[in-house]
Structure formats: structure tokens, C-alpha cells
Short mmCIF file of C-alpha atoms and ligand atoms in Angstrom, two decimals:
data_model
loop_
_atom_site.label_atom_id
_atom_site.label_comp_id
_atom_site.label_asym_id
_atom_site.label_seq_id
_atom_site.Cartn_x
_atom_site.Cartn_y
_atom_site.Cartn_z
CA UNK L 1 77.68 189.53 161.90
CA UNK L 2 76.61 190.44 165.60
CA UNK L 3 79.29 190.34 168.16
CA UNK L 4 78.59 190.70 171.56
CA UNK L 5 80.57 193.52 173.59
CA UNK L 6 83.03 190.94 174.80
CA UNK L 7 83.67 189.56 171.43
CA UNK L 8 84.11 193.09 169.95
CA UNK L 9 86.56 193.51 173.02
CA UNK L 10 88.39 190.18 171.43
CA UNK L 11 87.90 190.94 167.88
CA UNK L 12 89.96 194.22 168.68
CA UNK L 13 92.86 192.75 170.18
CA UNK L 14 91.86 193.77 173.65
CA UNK L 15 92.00 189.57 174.85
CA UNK L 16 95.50 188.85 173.36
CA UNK L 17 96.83 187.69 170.00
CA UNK L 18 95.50 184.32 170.38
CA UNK L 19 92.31 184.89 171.20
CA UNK L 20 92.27 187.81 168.70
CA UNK L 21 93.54 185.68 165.72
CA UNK L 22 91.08 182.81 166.88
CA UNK L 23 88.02 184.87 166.82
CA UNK L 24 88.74 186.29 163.22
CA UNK L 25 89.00 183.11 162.10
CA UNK L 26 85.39 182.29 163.23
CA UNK L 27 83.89 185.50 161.84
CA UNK L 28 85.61 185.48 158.55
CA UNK L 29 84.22 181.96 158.02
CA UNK L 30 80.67 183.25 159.53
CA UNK L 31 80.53 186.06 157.20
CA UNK L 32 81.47 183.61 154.40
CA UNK L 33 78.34 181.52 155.26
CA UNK L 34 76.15 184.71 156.23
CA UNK L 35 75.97 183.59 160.46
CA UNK L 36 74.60 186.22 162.26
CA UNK L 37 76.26 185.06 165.26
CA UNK L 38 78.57 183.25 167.53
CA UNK L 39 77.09 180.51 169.47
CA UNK L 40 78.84 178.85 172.13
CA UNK L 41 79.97 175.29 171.89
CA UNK L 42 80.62 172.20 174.99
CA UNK L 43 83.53 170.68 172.89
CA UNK L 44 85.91 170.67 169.80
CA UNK L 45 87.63 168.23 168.40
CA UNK L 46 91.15 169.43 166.82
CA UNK L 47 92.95 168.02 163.63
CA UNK L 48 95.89 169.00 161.69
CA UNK L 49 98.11 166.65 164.32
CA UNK L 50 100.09 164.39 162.08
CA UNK L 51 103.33 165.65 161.14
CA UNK L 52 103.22 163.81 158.13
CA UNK L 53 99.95 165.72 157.54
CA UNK L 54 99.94 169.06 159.00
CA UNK L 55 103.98 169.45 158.13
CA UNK L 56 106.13 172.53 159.37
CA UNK L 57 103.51 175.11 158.98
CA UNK L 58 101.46 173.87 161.85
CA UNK L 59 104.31 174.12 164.09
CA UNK L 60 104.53 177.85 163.29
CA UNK L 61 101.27 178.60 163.77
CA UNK L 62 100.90 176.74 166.63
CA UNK L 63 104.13 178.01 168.50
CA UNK L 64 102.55 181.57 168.18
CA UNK L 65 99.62 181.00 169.84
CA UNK L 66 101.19 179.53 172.86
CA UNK L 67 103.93 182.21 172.57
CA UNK L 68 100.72 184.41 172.52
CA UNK L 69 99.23 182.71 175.73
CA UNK L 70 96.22 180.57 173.61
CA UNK L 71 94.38 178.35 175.70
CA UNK L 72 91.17 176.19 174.63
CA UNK L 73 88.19 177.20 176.97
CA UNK L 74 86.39 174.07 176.42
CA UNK L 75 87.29 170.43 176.30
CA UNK L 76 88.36 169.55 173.30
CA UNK L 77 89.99 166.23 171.59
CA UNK L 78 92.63 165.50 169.84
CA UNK L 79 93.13 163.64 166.49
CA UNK L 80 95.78 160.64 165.65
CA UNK L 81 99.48 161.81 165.32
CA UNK L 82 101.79 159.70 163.13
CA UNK L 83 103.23 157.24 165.53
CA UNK L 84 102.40 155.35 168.86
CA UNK L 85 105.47 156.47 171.40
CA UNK L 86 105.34 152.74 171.94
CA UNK L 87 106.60 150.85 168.69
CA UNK L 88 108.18 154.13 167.10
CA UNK L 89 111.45 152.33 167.31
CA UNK L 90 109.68 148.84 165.41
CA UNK L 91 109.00 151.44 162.92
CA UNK L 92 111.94 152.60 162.17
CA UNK L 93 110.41 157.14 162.46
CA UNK L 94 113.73 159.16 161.96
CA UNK L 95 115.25 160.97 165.18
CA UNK L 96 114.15 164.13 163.48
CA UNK L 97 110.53 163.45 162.16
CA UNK L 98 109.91 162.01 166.06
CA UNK L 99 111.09 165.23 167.49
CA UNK L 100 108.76 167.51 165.45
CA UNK L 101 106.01 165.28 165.83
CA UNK L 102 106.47 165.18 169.28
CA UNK L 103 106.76 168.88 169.39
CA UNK L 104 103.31 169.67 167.24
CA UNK L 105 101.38 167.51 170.38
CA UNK L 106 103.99 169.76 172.86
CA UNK L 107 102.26 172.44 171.60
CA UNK L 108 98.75 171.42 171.29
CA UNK L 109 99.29 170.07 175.60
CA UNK L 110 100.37 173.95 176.27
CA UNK L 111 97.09 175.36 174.98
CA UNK L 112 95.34 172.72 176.81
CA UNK L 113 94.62 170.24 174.80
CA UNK L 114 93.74 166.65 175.80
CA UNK L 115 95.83 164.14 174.02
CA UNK L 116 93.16 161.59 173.21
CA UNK L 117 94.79 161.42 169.72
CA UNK L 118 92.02 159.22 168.48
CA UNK L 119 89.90 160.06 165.65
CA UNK L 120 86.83 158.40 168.07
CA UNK L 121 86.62 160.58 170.25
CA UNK L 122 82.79 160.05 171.29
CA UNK L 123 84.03 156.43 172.92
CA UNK L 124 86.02 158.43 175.39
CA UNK L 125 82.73 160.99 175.81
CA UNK L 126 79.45 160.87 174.59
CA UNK L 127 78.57 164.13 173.81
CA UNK L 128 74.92 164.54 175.03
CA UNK L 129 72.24 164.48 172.01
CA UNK L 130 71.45 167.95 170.54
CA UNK L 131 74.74 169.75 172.15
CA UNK L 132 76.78 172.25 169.82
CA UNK L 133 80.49 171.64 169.18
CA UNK L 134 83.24 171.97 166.61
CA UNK L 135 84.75 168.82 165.26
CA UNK L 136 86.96 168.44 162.97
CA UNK L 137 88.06 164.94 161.13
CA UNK L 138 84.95 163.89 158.96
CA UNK L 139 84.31 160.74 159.92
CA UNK L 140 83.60 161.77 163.21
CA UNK L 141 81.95 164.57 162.00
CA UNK L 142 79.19 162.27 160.27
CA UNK L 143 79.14 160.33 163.60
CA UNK L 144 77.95 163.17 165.52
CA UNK L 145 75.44 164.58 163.29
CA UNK L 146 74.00 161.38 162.09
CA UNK L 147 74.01 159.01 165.10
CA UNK L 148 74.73 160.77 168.21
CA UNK L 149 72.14 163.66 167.43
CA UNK L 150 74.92 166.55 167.71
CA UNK L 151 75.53 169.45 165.78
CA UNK L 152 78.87 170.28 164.09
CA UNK L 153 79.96 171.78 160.92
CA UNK L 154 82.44 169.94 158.93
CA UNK L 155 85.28 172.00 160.38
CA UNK L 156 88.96 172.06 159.77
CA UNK L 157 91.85 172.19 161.77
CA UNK L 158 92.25 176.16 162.05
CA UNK L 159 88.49 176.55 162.47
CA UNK L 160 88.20 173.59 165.55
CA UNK L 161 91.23 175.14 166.91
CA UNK L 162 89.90 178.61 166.93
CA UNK L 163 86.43 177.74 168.35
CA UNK L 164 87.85 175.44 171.29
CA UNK L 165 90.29 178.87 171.59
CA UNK L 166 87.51 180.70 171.84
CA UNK L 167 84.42 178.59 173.21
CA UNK L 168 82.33 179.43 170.12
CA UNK L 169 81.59 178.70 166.82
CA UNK L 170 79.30 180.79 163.93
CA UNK L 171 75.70 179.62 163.49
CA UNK L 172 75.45 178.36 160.32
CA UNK L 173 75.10 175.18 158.20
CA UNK L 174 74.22 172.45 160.93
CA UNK L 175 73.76 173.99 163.52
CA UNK L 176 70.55 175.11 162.10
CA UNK L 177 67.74 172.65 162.50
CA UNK L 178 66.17 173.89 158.89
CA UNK L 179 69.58 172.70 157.25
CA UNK L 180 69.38 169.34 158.66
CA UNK L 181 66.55 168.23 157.03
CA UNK L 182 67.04 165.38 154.20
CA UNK L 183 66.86 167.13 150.96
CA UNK L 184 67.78 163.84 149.25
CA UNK L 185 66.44 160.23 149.19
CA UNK L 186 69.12 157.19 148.48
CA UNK L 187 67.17 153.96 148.27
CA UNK L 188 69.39 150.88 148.51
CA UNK L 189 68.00 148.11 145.76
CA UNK L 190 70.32 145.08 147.61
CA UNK L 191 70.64 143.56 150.90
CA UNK L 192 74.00 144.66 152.01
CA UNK L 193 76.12 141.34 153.30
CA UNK L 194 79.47 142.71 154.06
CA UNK L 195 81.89 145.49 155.35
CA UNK L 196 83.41 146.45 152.14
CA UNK L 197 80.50 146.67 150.20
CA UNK L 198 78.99 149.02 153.39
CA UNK L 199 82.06 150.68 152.64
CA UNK L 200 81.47 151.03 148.81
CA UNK L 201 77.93 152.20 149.42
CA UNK L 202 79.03 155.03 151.83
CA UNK L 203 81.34 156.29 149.60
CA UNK L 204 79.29 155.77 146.56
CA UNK L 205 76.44 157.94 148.81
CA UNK L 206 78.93 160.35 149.90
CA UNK L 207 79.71 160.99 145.89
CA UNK L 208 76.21 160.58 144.82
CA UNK L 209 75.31 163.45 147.66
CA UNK L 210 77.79 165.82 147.15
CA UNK L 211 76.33 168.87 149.53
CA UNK L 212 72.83 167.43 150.03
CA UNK L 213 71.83 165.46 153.03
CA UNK L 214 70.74 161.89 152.30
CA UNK L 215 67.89 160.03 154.04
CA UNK L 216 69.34 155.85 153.54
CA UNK L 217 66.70 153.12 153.26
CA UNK L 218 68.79 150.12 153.45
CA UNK L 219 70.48 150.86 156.39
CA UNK L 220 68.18 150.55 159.20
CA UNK L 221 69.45 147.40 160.92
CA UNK L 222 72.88 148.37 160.76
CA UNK L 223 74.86 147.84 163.81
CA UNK L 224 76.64 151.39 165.36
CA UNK L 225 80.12 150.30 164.06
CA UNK L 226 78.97 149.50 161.27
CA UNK L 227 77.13 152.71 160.51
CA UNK L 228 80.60 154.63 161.68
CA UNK L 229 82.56 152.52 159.21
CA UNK L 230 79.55 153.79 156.08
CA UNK L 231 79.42 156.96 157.83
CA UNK L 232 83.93 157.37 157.91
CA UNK L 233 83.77 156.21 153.96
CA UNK L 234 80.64 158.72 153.04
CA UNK L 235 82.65 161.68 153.95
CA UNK L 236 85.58 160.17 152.08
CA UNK L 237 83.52 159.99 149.59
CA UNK L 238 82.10 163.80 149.51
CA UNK L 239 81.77 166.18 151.53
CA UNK L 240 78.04 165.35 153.43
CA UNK L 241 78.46 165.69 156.63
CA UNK L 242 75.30 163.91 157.86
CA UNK L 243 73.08 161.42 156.79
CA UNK L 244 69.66 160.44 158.27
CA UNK L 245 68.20 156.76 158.03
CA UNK L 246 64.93 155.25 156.41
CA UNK L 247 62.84 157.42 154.35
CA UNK L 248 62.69 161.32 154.58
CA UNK L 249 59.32 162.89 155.70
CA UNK L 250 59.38 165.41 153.35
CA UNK L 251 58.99 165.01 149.47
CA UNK L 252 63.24 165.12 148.22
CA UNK L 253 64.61 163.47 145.13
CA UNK L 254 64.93 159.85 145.25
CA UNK L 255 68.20 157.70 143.78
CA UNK L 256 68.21 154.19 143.69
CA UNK L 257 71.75 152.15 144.30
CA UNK L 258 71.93 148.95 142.93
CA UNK L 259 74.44 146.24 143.89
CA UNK L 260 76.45 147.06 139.86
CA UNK L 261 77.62 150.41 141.70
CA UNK L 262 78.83 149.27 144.62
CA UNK L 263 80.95 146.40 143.24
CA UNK L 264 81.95 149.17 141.04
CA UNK L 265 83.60 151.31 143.72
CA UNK L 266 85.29 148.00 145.44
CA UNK L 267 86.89 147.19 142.29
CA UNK L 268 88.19 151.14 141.83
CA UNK L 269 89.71 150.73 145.17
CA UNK L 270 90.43 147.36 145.82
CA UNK L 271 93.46 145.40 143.68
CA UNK L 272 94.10 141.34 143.79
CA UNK L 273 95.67 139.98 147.29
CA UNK L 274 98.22 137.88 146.43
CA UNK L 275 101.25 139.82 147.53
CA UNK L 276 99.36 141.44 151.31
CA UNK L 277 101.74 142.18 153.84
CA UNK L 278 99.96 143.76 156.03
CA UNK L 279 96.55 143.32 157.75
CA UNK L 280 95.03 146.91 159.06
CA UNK L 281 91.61 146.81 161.13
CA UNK L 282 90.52 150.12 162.98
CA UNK L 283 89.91 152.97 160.78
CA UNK L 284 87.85 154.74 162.45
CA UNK L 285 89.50 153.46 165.41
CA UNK L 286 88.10 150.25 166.91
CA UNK L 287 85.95 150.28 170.10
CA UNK L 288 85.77 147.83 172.75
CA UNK L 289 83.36 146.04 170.87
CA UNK L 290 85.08 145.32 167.82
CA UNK L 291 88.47 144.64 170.13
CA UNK L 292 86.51 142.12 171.45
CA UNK L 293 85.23 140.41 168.36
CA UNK L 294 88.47 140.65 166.62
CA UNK L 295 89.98 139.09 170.35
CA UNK L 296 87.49 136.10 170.26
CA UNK L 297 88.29 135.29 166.40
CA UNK L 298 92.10 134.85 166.71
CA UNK L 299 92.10 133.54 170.24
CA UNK L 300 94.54 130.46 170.11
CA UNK L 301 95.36 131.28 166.44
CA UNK L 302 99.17 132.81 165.27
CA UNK L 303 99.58 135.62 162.78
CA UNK L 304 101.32 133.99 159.39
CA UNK L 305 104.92 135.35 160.17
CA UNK L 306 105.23 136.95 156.64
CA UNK L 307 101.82 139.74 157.62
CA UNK L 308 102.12 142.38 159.55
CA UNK L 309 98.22 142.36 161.66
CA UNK L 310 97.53 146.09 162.76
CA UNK L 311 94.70 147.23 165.08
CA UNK L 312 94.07 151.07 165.48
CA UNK L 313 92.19 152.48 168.41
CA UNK L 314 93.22 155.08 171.08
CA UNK L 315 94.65 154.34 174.31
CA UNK L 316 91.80 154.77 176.49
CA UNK L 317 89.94 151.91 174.49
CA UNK L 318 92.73 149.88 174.48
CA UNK L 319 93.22 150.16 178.26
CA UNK L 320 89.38 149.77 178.69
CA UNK L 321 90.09 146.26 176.66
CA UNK L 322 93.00 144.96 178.16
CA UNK L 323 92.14 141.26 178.01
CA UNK L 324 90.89 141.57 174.28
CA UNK L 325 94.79 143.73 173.39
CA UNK L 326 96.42 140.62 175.38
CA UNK L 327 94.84 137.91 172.96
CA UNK L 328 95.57 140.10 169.88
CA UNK L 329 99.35 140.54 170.75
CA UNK L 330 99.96 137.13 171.91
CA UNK L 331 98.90 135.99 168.48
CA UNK L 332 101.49 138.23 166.99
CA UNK L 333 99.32 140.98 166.32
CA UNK L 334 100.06 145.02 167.43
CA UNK L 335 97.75 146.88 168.80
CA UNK L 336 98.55 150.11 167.91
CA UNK L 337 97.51 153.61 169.98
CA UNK L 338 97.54 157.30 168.74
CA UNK L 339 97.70 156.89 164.87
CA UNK L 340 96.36 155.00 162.38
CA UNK L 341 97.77 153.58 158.85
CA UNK L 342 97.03 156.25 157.01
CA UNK L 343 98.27 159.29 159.10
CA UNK L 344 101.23 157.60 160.72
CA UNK L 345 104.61 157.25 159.38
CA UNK L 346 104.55 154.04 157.63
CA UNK L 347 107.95 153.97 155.05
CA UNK L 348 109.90 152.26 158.12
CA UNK L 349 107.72 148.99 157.78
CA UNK L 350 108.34 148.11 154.66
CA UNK L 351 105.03 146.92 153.57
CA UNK L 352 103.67 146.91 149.97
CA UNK L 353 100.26 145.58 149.64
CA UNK L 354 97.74 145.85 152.87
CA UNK L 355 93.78 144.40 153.22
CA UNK L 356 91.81 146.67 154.96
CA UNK L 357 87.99 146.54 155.77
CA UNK L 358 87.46 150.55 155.66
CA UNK L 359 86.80 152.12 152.49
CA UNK L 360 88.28 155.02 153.97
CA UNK L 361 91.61 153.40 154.70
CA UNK L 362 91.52 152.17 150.99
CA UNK L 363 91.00 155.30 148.85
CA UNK L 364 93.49 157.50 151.33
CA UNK L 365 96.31 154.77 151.60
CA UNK L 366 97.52 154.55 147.93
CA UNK L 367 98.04 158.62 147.87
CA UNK L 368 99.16 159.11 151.99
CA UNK L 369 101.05 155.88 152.47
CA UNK L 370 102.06 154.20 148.97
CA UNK L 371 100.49 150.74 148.91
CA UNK L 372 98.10 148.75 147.20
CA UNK L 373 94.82 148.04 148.77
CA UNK L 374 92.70 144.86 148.92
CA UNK L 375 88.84 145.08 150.83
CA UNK L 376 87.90 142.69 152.78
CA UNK L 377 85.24 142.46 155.78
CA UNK L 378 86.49 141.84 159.39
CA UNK L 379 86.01 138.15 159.37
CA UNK L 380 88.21 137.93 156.03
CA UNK L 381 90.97 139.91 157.11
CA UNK L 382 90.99 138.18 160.67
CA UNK L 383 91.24 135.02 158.84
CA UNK L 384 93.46 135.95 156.10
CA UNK L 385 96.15 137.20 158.88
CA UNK L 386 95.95 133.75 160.35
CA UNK L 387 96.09 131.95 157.25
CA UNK L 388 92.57 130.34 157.21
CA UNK L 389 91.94 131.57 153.62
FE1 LIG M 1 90.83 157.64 161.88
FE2 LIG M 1 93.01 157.38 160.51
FE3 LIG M 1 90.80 156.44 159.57
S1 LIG M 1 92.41 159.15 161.62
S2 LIG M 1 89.20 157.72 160.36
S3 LIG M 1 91.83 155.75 161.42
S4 LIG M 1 92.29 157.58 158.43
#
């Protein structure tokens, strides 16, 4: 792999541990995928947050490259920790758990870090079309390839790390325009009617795709939160990271998905609802938009005391929809900032059985969080939590 004189000068120590560690990191994983380069990058988007998550071994790491004097050299984003500061007491996170999670986002502040702690991080910035940066968390991943025209590798937490360390990330995979072609055709047979079964059909894509980038006709009058919810359960499904929609130019393999496979996938993840206690909207985290909707739905309405009603989104969207968080929590709902269901610390709520309209949320909760799922669209779980079904 080519390195520029300044990058040989960092490869060889000459720039400090951090730097030194970060940039063998990228060419390792450049040499893995035959890059012939570093190119730079305008942001990066950093997992591996979570305590519950990223554990003790991100604290080490982390620790030495602040000891070492690591800063990030672009902006870069932070990903959902496993509590909101704000209702860590309502549930119940252990003195000790707090401190080290508190110290992992400690750490990631000292290298410079902005502590969005959201997993949507283009609501906060819109990264301009055709920029190159290195996200990690795959649902936003998909969003930037797929809808916001950007290029990123499905990166992990030491890679995004590394690249916002060192401003840079190896050109491979898609940051290439050749690679970002289609190379397969999905042609959906049914008219799609609600969230879950968008869900189902991401992640039944996502499976169906495994390292090939789908073209999706079926999807072309989806609205953008819809197409992040498809695009957050895709990449839970497999590991695309970017799908294009209609029909692909060029002449690819075509797969038809009927309305049987779907259902399929909704009944794999989704059990009966008759013991819910707990209501979770917001994964990916909810913009202003779907604040808004889920605002003008329960206005006037009270949250059945027995359910727990949980909206995710980060804080800047929540401040941004202050009037929309007001309605939510005076029906008895929380509005909760920096974490989501899945990544936070959830054993202090007591909860059993929660409805969800992300696919995503559903096949991660069982393992990350111990509860039963039930899908649901918006509209159903808004209602459910209110008791109108
Ligand atoms: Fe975001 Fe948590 Fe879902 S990080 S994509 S809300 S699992």
C-alpha cells in the first residue's frame, strides 16, 4: 500500500503512539482488502460506546490513547451509550456500571469526540452527497450510502476510531464507484402496507443479499424514515451495506419476494402480545418528524399505567422538538436521549415482553436485553400504549 511521506513518518512512530497505533490499524485492514491508498475523510462516526456492549476492554484501549495524546482530526459522532444521565436513577443502573459508562464517554470527550450519542447522526449534519467518511453502526451506514449519496465502508469501532484519529481511511470497497454498482436485482411481488412487514423485507433483503448490492423495486415511494427503518433492519439482516432503488441499469440476477417470506420473518421474530410491558419506538432514533407524528397521535390520550411507552432519539432532536417531547411525557410517556433499548441497560425496568416497530430492535432485543418481542407499525404501538386496541 502507498503511504505518503507523512504517513510513513506516522506509520514509524515518529507522530506518537496514538496516531501510530491508529494508522496501522487502517493499513492492516487496507492491505487485507488490497487499497492502494489512504484517502482522506470529512467525518467518522465512532461505536463501541455502550458499556454493556463494548465492556472493560474498550476502556483499556481507550485510556491508552488519551494517555498517548490521541485526538480525532475530523468531526466525528458518537454512538448511543447505555443510559440517558436523565432517568438513570428510574432505571435502577448500578453505582458501578454508571461510573464506567460514564468513564468510556470521559474518554472518548478527551480525544475530541462530540457526544451526539445517537445512532442518527446525519439529523444533526447532513453530510454533503458524494463526501468520504468512516461510519460505523450499520444502520447508519446503509443510510449514507443508500440515501444520502455518501461513501463509507461498513466500519467498526477500532477502524472509525482510527480513521477520525487519523483523518483517513483506505480506498477500498465503497469508496470505489465500480463497487457500488447493483450486482443484484430484488423485485418485491406485494404492495408493502406496514412498518413491520418493511421491516421483514429489509431483513429478508439484507439475508437474501449477503455481500451483493441490491437494486429494490418496490420501494420507490417510500418515505425517508421509512427507508432508514428497511435500511437499519437490512444490515441486521446481513451485512450489505447499501442498497439502490428501482431497477438496476445493468443486467444482475433478479429475486423475486413474495408477501409468504416476509410474514415468514415477522413470525421468526415476532411472539403473541398479550403479556407487553413495554412500548419502544425509535430505533434508529426518531427524527423530528416522527416526534411529531407520534406527538399528534397521543395528544390528549394517557399511557395504560401497566406499559412502559419509550421513545429513542438523541438530544439535539429532542431539543429541536420540544413541543412534540412535552405531549409525549405528559401522556406518561419518556422520551429517552443517548441510548436506545437495545444498547442501554435495561434489567432495572423490569420489563418482560416489549412491541416494537423496528425489525432491528426485534431480532437484537431477545439476545442483548432478554425479552420477548411483538411487531407492530407506529400507529399500532401508539395505540396499543394508550389502550385503543
Ligand atoms: Fe440505534 Fe439502538 Fe437501533 S443504536 S439503530 S436505536 S439498536
Amino acid at each position: 500500500m502507498y503511504l505518503s511521506k507523512e504517513e510513513e513518518r506516522i506509520y514509524d512512530g515518529e507522530a506518537g503512539w496514538a496516531k501510530e497505533i491508529s494508522i496501522k490499524i487502517l493499513v492492516k485492514l487496507g492491505e487485507i482488502f488490497d487499497a492502494e491508498r489512504l484517502i482522506p475523510i470529512e467525518s467518522a462516526h465512532i461505536s463501541g460506546v455502550s458499556y454493556k456492549t463494548a465492556g472493560d476492554a474498550a476502556i483499556d484501549f481507550l485510556k491508552s490513547l488519551v494517555n498517548a495524546g490521541g485526538k480525532v482530526c475530523v468531526p466525528s459522532t458518537l454512538n448511543p451509550s447505555s443510559f440517558d444521565e436523565k432517568l438513570k436513577r428510574l432505571w435502577c443502573v448500578p453505582r458501578e456500571y454508571a461510573e464506567k459508562q460514564n468513564t468510556i464517554i470521559k474518554l472518548y470527550e478527551n480525544l475530541g469526540v462530540n457526544l451526539t450519542l445517537t445512532c442518527t447522526p446525519y439529523y444533526i449534519k447532513r453530510p454533503r452527497s458524494r463526501c468520504h467518511v468512516a461510519w460505523a453502526e450499520s444502520s447508519a451506514i446503509v443510510y449514507a450510502n443508500s440515501i444520502l449519496n455518501v461513501y463509507t465502508n461498513r466500519e467498526g469501532a477500532p477502524s472509525a476510531l482510527a480513521s477520525a484519529i487519523i483523518g483517513k481511511t483506505p480506498d477500498y470497497g465503497l469508496h470505489r464507484d465500480e463497487n457500488r454498482r447493483p450486482n443484484i436485482q430484488i423485485i418485491v411481488d406485494f404492495k408493502i402496507k406496514r412498518e413491520d412487514e418493511l421491516g421483514a423485507l429489509g431483513f429478508h433483503v439484507g439475508r437474501l443479499s449477503k455481500n451483493f448490492i441490491p437494486a429494490i423495486h418496490g420501494i420507490e415511494k417510500l418515505k425517508e424514515y421509512e427507508l432508514k427503518l428497511f435500511g437499519a433492519a437490512m444490515a441486521a439482516g446481513g451485512m450489505t451495506p447499501m442498497f439502490h432503488i428501482g431497477y438496476a441499469k445493468n443486467n444482475v440476477e433478479r429475486i423475486h419476494v413474495g408477501r409468504e417470506e416476509v410474514n415468514d420473518v415477522i413470525e421468526r421474530l415476532s411472539h403473541e402480545e398479550n403479556e407487553i410491558d413495554a412500548v419502544f419506538i425509535g430505533c434508529p432514533h426518531c427524527s423530528s418528524l416522527e416526534l411529531n407524528y407520534i406527538a399528534n397521535m397521543i395528544s390528549g390520550k394517557k399511557i395504560k399505567p401497566d406499559i412502559k411507552f419509550i421513545v429513542c432519539t438523541s438530544r439535539f432532536i429532542a431539543e429541536k422538538s420540544r413541543e412534540a417531547v412535552k405531549v409525549i411525557k405528559k401522556a406518561g410517556g419518556w422520551v429517552v436521549c443517548d441510548t436506545c433499548l437495545v444498547v442501554a441497560y435495561i434489567e432495572g425496568l423490569k420489563i418482560h415482553s416489549v412491541l416494537t416497530n423496528s425489525v432491528k430492535a426485534a431480532y437484537y432485543l431477545p439476545s442483548l436485553g432478554n425479552v420477548r418481542v411483538s411487531l407492530a407499525d407506529m400507529e399500532r404501538c401508539v395505540k396499543f400504549a394508550v389502550g385503543l386496541t
